[in-house]
Short mmCIF file of C-alpha atoms in Angstrom, two decimals:
data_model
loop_
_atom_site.label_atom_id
_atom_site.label_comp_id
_atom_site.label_asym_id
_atom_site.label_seq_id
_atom_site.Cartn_x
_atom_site.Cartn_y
_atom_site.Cartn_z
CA UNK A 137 53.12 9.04 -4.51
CA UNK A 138 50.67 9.14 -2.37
CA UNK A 139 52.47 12.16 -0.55
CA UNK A 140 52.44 14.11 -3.67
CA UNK A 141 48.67 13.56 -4.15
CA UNK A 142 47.75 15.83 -1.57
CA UNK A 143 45.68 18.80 -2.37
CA UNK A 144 46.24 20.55 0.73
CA UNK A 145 48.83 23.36 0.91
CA UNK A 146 51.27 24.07 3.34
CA UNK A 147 51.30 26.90 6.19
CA UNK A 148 53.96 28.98 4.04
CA UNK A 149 51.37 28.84 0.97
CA UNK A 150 48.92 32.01 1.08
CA UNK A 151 45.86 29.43 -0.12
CA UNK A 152 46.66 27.26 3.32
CA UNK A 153 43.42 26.16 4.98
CA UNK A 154 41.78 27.11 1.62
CA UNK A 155 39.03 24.72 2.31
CA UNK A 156 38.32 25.12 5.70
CA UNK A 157 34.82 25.08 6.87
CA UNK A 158 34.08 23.58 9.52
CA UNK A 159 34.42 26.28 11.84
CA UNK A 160 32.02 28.00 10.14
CA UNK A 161 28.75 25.60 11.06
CA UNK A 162 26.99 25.88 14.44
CA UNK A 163 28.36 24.01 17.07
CA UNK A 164 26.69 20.66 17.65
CA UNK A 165 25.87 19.62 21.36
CA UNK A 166 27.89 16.56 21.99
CA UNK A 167 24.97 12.95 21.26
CA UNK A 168 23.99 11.70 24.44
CA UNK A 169 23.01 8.25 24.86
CA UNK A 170 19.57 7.93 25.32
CA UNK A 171 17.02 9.10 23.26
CA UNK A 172 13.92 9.87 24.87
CA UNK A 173 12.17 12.15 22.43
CA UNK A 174 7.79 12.04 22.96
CA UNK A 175 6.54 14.61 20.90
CA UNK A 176 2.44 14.29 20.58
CA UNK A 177 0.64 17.44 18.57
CA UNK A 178 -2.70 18.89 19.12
CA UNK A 179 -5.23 16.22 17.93
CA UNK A 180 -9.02 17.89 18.42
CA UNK A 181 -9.47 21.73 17.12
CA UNK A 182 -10.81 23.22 14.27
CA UNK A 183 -7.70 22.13 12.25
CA UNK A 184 -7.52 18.52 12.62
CA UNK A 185 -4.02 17.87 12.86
CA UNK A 186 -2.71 14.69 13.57
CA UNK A 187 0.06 13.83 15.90
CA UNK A 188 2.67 11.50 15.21
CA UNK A 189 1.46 8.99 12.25
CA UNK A 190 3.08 5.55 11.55
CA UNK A 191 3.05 4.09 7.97
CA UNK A 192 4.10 0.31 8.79
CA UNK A 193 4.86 -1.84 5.81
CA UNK A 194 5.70 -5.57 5.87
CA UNK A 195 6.24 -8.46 3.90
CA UNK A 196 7.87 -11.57 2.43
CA UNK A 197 9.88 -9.85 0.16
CA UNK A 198 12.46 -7.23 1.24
CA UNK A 199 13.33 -5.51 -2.24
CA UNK A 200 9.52 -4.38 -2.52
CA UNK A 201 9.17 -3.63 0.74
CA UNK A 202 12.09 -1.17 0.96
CA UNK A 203 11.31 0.39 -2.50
CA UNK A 204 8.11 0.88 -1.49
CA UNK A 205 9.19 2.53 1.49
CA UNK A 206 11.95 4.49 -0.25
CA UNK A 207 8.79 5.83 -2.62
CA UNK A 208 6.54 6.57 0.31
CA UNK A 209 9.18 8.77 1.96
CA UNK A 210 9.73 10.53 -1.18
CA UNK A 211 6.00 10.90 -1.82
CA UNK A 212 5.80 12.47 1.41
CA UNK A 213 9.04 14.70 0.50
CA UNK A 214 7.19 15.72 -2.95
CA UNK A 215 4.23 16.67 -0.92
CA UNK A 216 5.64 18.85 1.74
CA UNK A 217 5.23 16.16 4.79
CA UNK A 218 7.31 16.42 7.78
CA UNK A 219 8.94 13.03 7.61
CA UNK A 220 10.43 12.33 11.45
CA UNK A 221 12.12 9.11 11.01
CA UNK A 222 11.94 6.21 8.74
CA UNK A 223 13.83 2.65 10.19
CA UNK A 224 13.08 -1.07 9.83
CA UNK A 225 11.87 -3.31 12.53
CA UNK A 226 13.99 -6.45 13.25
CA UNK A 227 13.23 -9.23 10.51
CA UNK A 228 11.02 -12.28 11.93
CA UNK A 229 12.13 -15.76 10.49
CA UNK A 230 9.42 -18.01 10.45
CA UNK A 231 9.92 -22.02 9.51
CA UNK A 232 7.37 -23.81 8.03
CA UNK A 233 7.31 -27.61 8.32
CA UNK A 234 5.21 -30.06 6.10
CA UNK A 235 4.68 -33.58 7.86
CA UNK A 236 3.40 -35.73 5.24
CA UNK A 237 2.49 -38.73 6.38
CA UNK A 238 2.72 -40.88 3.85
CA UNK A 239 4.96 -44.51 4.76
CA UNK A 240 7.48 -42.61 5.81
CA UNK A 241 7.25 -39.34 7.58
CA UNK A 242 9.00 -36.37 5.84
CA UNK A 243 9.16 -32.88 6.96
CA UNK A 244 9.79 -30.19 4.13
CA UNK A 245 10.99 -27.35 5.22
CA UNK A 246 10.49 -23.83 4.22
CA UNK A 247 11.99 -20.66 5.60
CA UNK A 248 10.20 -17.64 5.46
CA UNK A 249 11.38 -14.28 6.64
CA UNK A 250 8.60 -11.40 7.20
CA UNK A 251 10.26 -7.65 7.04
CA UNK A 252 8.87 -4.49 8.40
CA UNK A 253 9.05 -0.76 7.59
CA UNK A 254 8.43 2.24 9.36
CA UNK A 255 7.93 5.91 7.62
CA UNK A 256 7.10 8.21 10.80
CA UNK A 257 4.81 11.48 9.63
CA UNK A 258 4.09 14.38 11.05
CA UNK A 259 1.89 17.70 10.26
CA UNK A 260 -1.17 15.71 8.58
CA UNK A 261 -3.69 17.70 8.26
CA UNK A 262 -7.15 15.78 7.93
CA UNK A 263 -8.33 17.10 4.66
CA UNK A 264 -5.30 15.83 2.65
CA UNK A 265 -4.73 12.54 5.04
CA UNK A 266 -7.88 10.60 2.97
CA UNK A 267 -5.94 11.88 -0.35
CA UNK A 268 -2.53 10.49 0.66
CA UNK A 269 -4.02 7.32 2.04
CA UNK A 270 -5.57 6.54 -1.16
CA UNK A 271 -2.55 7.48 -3.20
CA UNK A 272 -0.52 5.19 -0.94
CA UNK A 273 -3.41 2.17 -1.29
CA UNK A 274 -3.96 2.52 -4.68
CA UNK A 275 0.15 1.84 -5.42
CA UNK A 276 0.50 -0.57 -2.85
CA UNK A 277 2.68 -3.64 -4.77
CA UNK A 278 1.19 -7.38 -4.32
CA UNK A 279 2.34 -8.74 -1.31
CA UNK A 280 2.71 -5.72 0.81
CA UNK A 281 0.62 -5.39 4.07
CA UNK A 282 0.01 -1.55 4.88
CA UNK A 283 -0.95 -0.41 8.29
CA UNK A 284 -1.72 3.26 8.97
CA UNK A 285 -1.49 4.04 12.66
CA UNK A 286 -0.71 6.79 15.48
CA UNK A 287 2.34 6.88 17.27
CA UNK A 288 2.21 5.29 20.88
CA UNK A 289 4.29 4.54 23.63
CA UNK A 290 4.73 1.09 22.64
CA UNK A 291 5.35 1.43 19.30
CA UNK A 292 8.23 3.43 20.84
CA UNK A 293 9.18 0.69 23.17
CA UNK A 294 9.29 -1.76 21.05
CA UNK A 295 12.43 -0.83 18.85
CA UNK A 296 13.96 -0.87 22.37
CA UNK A 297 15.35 -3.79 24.11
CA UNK A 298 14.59 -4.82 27.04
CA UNK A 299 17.93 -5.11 29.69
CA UNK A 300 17.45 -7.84 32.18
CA UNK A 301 20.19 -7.38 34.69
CA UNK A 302 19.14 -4.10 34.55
CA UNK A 303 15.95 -4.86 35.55
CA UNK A 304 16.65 -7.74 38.01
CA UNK A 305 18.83 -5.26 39.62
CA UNK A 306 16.23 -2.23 39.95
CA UNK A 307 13.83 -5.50 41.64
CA UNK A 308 16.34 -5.87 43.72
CA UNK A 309 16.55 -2.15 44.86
CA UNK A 310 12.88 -1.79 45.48
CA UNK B 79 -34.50 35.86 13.35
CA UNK B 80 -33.40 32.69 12.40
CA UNK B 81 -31.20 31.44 9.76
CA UNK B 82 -32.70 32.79 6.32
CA UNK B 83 -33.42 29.92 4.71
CA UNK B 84 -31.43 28.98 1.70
CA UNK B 85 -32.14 28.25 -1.90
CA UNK B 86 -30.56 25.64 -2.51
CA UNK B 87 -31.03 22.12 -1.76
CA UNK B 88 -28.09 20.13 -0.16
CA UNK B 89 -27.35 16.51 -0.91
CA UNK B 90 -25.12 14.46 -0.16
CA UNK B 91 -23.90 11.75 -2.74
CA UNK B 92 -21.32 8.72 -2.08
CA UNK B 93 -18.97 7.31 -4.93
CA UNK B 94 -18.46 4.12 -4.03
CA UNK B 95 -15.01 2.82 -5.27
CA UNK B 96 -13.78 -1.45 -5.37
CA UNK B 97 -9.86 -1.43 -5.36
CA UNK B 98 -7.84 -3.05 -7.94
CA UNK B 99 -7.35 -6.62 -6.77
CA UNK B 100 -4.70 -7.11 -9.33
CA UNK B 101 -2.18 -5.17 -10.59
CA UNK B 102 -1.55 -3.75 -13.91
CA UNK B 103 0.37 -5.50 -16.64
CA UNK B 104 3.50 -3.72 -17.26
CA UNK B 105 4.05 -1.45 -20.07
CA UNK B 106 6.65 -2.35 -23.56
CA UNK B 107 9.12 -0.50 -21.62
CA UNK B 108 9.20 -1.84 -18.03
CA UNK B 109 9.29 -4.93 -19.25
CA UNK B 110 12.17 -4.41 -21.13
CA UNK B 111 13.79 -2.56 -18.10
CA UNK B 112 12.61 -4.87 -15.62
CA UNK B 113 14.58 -8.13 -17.98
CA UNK B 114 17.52 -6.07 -18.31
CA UNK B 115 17.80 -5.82 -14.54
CA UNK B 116 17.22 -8.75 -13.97
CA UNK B 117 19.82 -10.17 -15.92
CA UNK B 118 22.49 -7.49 -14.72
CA UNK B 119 21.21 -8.73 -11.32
CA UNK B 120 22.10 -12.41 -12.11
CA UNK B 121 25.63 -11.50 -13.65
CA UNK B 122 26.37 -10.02 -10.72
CA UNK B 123 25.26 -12.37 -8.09
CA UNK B 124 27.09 -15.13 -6.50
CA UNK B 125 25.58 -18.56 -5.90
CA UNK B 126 23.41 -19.54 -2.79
CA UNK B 127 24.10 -22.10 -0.80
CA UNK B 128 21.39 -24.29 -2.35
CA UNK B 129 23.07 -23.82 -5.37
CA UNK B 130 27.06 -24.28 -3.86
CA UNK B 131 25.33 -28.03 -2.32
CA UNK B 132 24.23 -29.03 -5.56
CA UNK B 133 27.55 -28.25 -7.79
CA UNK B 134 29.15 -30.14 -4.29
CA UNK B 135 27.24 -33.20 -5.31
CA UNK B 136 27.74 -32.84 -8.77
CA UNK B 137 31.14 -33.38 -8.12
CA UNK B 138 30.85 -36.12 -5.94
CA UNK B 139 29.30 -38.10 -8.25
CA UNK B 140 31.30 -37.27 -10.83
CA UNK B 141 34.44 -38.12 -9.02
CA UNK B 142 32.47 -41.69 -7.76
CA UNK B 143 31.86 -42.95 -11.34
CA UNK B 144 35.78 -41.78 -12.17
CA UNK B 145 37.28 -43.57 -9.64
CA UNK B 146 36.57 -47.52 -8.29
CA UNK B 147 33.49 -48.22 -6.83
CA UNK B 148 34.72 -48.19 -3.39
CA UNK B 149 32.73 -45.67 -2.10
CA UNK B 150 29.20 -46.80 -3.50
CA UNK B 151 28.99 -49.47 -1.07
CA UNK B 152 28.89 -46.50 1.43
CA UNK B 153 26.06 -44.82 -0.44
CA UNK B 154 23.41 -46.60 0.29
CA UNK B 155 23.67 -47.05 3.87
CA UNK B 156 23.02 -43.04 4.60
CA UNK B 157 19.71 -41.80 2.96
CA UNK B 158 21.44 -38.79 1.55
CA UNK B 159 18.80 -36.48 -0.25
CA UNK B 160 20.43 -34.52 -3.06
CA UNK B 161 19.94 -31.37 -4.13
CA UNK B 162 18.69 -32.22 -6.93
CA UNK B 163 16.19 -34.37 -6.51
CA UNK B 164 15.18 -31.10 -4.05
CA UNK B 165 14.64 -29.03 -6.70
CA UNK B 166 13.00 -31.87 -8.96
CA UNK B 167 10.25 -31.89 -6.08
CA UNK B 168 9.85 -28.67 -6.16
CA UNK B 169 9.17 -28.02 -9.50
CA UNK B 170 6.43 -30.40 -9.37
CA UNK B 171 4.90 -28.44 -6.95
CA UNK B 172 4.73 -25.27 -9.08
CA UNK B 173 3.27 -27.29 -11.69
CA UNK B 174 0.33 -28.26 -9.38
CA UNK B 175 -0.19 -24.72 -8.38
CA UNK B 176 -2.70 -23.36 -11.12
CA UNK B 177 -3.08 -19.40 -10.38
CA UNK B 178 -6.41 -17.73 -11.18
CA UNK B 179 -7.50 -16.24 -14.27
CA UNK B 180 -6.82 -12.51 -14.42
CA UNK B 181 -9.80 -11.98 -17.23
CA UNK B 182 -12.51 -13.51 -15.67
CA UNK B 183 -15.86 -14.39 -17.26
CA UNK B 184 -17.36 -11.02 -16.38
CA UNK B 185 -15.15 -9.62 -18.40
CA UNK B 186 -15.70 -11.44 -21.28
CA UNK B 187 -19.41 -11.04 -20.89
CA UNK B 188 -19.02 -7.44 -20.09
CA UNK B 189 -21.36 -7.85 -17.60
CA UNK B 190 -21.21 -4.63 -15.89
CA UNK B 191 -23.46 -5.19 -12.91
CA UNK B 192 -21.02 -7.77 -11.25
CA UNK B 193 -17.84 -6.75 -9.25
CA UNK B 194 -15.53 -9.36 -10.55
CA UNK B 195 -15.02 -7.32 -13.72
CA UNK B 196 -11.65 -5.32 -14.44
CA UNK B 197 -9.61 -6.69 -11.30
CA UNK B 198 -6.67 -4.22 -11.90
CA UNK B 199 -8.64 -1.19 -11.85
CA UNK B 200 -10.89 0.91 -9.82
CA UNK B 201 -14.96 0.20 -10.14
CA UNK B 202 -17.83 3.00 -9.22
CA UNK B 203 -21.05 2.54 -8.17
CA UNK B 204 -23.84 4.09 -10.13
CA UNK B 205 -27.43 4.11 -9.75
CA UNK B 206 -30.48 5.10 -12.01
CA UNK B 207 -32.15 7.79 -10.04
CA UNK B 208 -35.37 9.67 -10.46
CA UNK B 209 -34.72 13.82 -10.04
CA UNK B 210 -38.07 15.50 -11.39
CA UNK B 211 -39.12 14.09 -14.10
CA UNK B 212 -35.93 12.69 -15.55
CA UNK B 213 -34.27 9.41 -15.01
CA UNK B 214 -30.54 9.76 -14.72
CA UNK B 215 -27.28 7.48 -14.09
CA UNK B 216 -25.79 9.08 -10.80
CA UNK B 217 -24.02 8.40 -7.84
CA UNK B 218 -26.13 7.69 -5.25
CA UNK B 219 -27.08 10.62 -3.26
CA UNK B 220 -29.93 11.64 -0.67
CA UNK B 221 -31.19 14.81 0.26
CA UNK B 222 -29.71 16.17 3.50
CA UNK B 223 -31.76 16.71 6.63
CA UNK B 224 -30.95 19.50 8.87
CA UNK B 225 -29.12 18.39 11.45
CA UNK B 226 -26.87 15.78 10.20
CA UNK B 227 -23.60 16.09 8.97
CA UNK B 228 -23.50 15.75 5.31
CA UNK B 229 -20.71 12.75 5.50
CA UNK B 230 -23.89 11.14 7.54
CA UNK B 231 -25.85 12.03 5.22
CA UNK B 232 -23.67 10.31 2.05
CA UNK B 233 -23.98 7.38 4.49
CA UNK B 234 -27.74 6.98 4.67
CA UNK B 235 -26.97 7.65 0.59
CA UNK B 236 -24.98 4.09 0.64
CA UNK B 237 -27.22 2.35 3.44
CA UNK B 238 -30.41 3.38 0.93
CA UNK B 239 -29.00 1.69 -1.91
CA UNK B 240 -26.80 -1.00 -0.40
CA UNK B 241 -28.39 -2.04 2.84
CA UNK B 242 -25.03 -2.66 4.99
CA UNK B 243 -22.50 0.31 5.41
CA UNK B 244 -20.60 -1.62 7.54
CA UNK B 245 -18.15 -2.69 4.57
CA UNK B 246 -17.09 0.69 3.21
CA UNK B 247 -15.19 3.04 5.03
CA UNK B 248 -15.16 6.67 4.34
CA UNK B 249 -11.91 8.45 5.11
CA UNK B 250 -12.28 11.45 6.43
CA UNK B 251 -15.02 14.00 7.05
CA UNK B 252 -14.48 16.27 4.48
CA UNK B 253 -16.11 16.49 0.78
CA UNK B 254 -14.22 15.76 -2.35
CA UNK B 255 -16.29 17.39 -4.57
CA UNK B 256 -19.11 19.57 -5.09
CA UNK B 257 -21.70 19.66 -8.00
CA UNK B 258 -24.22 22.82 -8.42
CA UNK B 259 -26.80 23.25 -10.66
CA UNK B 260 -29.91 25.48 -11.25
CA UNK B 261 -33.04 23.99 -11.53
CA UNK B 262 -34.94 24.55 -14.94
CA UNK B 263 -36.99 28.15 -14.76
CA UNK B 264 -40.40 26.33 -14.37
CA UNK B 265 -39.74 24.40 -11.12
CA UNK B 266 -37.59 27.41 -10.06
CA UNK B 267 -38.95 29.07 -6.77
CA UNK B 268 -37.77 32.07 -4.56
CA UNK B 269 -36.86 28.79 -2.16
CA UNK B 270 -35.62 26.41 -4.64
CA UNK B 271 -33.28 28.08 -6.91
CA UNK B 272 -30.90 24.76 -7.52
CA UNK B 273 -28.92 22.11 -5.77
CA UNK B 274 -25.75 21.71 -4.58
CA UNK B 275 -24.48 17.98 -4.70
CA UNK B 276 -21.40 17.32 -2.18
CA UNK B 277 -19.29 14.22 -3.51
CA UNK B 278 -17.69 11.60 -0.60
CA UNK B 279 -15.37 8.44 -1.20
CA UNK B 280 -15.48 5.27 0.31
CA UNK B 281 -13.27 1.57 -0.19
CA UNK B 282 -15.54 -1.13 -0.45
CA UNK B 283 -13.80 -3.31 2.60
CA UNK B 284 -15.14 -7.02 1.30
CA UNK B 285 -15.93 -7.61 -1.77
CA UNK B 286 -18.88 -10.05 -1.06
CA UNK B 287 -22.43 -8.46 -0.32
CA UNK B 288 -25.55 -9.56 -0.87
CA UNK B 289 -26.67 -7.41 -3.74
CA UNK B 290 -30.61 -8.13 -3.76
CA UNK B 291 -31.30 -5.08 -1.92
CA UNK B 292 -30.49 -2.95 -4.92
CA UNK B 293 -33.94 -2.18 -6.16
CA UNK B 294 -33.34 0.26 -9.32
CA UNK B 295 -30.56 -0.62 -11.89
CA UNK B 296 -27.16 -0.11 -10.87
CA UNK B 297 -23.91 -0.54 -12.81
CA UNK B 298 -20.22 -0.56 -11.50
CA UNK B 299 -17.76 1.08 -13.91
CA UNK B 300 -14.45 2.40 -14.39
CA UNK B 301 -13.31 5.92 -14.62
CA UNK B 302 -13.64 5.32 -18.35
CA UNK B 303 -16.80 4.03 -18.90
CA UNK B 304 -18.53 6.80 -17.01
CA UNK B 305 -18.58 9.29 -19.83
CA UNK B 306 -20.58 6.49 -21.03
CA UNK B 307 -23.24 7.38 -18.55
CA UNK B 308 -23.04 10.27 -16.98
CA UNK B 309 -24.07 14.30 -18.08
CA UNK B 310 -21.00 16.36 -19.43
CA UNK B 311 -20.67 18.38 -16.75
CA UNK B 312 -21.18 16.38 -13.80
CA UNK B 313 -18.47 14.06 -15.55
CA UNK B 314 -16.54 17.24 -15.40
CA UNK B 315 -16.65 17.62 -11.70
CA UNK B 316 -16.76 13.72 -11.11
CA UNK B 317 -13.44 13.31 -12.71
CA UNK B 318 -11.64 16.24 -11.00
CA UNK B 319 -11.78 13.96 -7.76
CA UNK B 320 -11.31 10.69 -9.12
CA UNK B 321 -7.49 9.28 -9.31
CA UNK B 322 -6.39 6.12 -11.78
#
């Protein structure tokens, strides 16, 4: 059955390879392993353009927080924004104790978990920036912390971890 | 030579906006689409494990009163708190929580000089101001000295009527609007023909200020209200800059 099934034809057929493309698209260098991309645009001229701009949402609550990054990156999609990259940052679980001391000690416990968002811009020019940060605050859901910040080296760093033996092993070296 | 000078008069005026604390209530139709979701959402879902320890339990107890009493002399040697008594505690403690009012008194006042008023949408700033001989609801604005940028200048408009320009933060440096007009043909001069009025936005930061400085009358208001108050066509060019 499942033999039957298939669309493709074979080599006798005049249609074989019918739906061949591949070969057609540019060749892709093979991925390397690390990524070490620092791009950083012109900040002071007359055309204030801004470098690498990070959006950073977090909050409580993970469906708002990733539909409101899901509209943010299609705001900036609407509006002609170069969008670089757009990835989460690791959850943080926080656990809240109560200690009520009252008789007999009891300790409540609530378990909180605090997620982040990241919508990297680029190409913001500084007469629309106050427009699109206003859009943004104005339909910024309850609970939603916004932070509107350049792109630095640690920001970078941090999505990386950090290899110990790696490092223990470099001291060692030096 | 120098510059020739020009005949019009720059100022610089600040529109001061509050954010909406509060969001809107939901329209007839995303409430309906926002139930609907949510109860395709709970068809769908499978249990948690709060819920998983409690039908446990259920069972337990169940399955104690069925059979002999053997294991109930077991029972009360372990403190064993049960699920449900969990979620008994816990809806006390929504019951205790009281959340504030969404109308508050200013609205039902309609007090318009306070800034607790419509908490789900924006609020302007607008002061009575003297140009000529007429009094007139405006935005705040001050001339511009030479010399000074004119976002400066929409600055020393806020500091003038506010006192602290600390809390608000303006953007960016460029206008969002402009407003021109001709002066009436009997102040009119070869200098002074008219006056161009350049419009900048700020975000109140804090909403708590001491508001004795303000001397003349001010009002805040929403984007509605201001045809209330303000000339046709500066409403005009107002409202081309203002977003709901």
């Amino acid at each position: 059955d499942a033999l039957v099934s298939c669309h493709r034809h074979y080599r006798s057929r005049p249609t074989h390879g019918i739906g061949r493309f591949k070969y057609l698209l540019p060749k892709e260098a093979p991925k390397k392993r690390k990524d070490k991309v620092q791009m950083k645009e012109i900040n002071v001229g007359t055309e204030y353009e801004y470098g690498d701009v990070n959006i950073q949402m977090t909050s409580y609550d993970m469906c708002l927080v990733e539909h409101f990054a899901q509209y943010v990156h299609k705001l900036c999609n609407r509006l002609s924004i170069r969008v670089n990259e757009s990835y989460a940052m690791p959850t943080k679980t926080n656990e809240v104790l109560f200690l009520e001391e009252r008789g007999s000690k009891m300790q409540l416990d609530a378990v909180l978990t605090t997620h982040q968002r990241v919508v990297q811009i680029s190409g913001l020019s500084s007469t629309f920036a106050p427009i699109l940060l206003e859009v943004i605050q104005s339909n910024q859901p309850e609970g939603v912390h916004l932070l509107v910040k350049e792109h630095t080296e640690a920001d970078f760093k941090s999505r990386l971890k950090s290899r110990p033996e790696l490092e223990e092993l470099l001291a060692q070296m030096n | 030579t120098a510059a020739a000078p020009r005949p019009w008069r720059l100022f610089g005026a600040m529109c001061l906006l509050r954010l909406p604390r509060i969001t809107q209530p939901l329209e007839k139709e995303e409430e309906e689409m926002a139930a609907l979701m949510g109860q395709i959402e709970l068809e769908k879902s499978h249990y948690s494990d709060h819920e998983i320890r409690k039908l446990e339990e259920e069972e337990q107890l169940r399955r104690r009163k069925e059979s002999m009493y053997d294991d109930d002399d077991e029972a009360p040697g372990k403190t064993v708190i049960m699920a449900q008594d969990l979620e008994d505690k816990w809806e006390q403690k929504l019951l205790q929580f009281k959340a504030a009012p969404r109308i508050t008194d200013a609205d039902k006042n309609n007090d318009r000089t306070s800034l607790n008023r419509k908490l789900d949408s924006n609020l302007m700033l607008l002061v009575k101001q003297k140009l000529g001989n007429q009094e007139l609801w405006l935005l705040p604005q001050v001339e511009w000295q030479p010399g000074e940028t004119l976002r400066s200048t929409a600055e020393r408009a806020m500091a003038t009527f506010l006192g602290d320009h600390i809390q608000a933060k303006i953007l960016g440096n460029a206008p969002y609007g402009i407003y021109k007009y001709k002066f009436p043909r009997a102040i009119r001069t070869e200098d002074n023909v008219g006056a161009k009025v350049f419009f900048f936005k700020a975000f109140l930061q804090s909403s708590d200020f001491s508001q004795a400085e303000l001397k003349e009358d001010y009002l805040w208001v929403t984007k509605d209200e201001l045809g209330d108050y303000l000339k046709s066509e500066y409403l005009k060019k107002v409202n081309r800059f203002l977003l709901d």
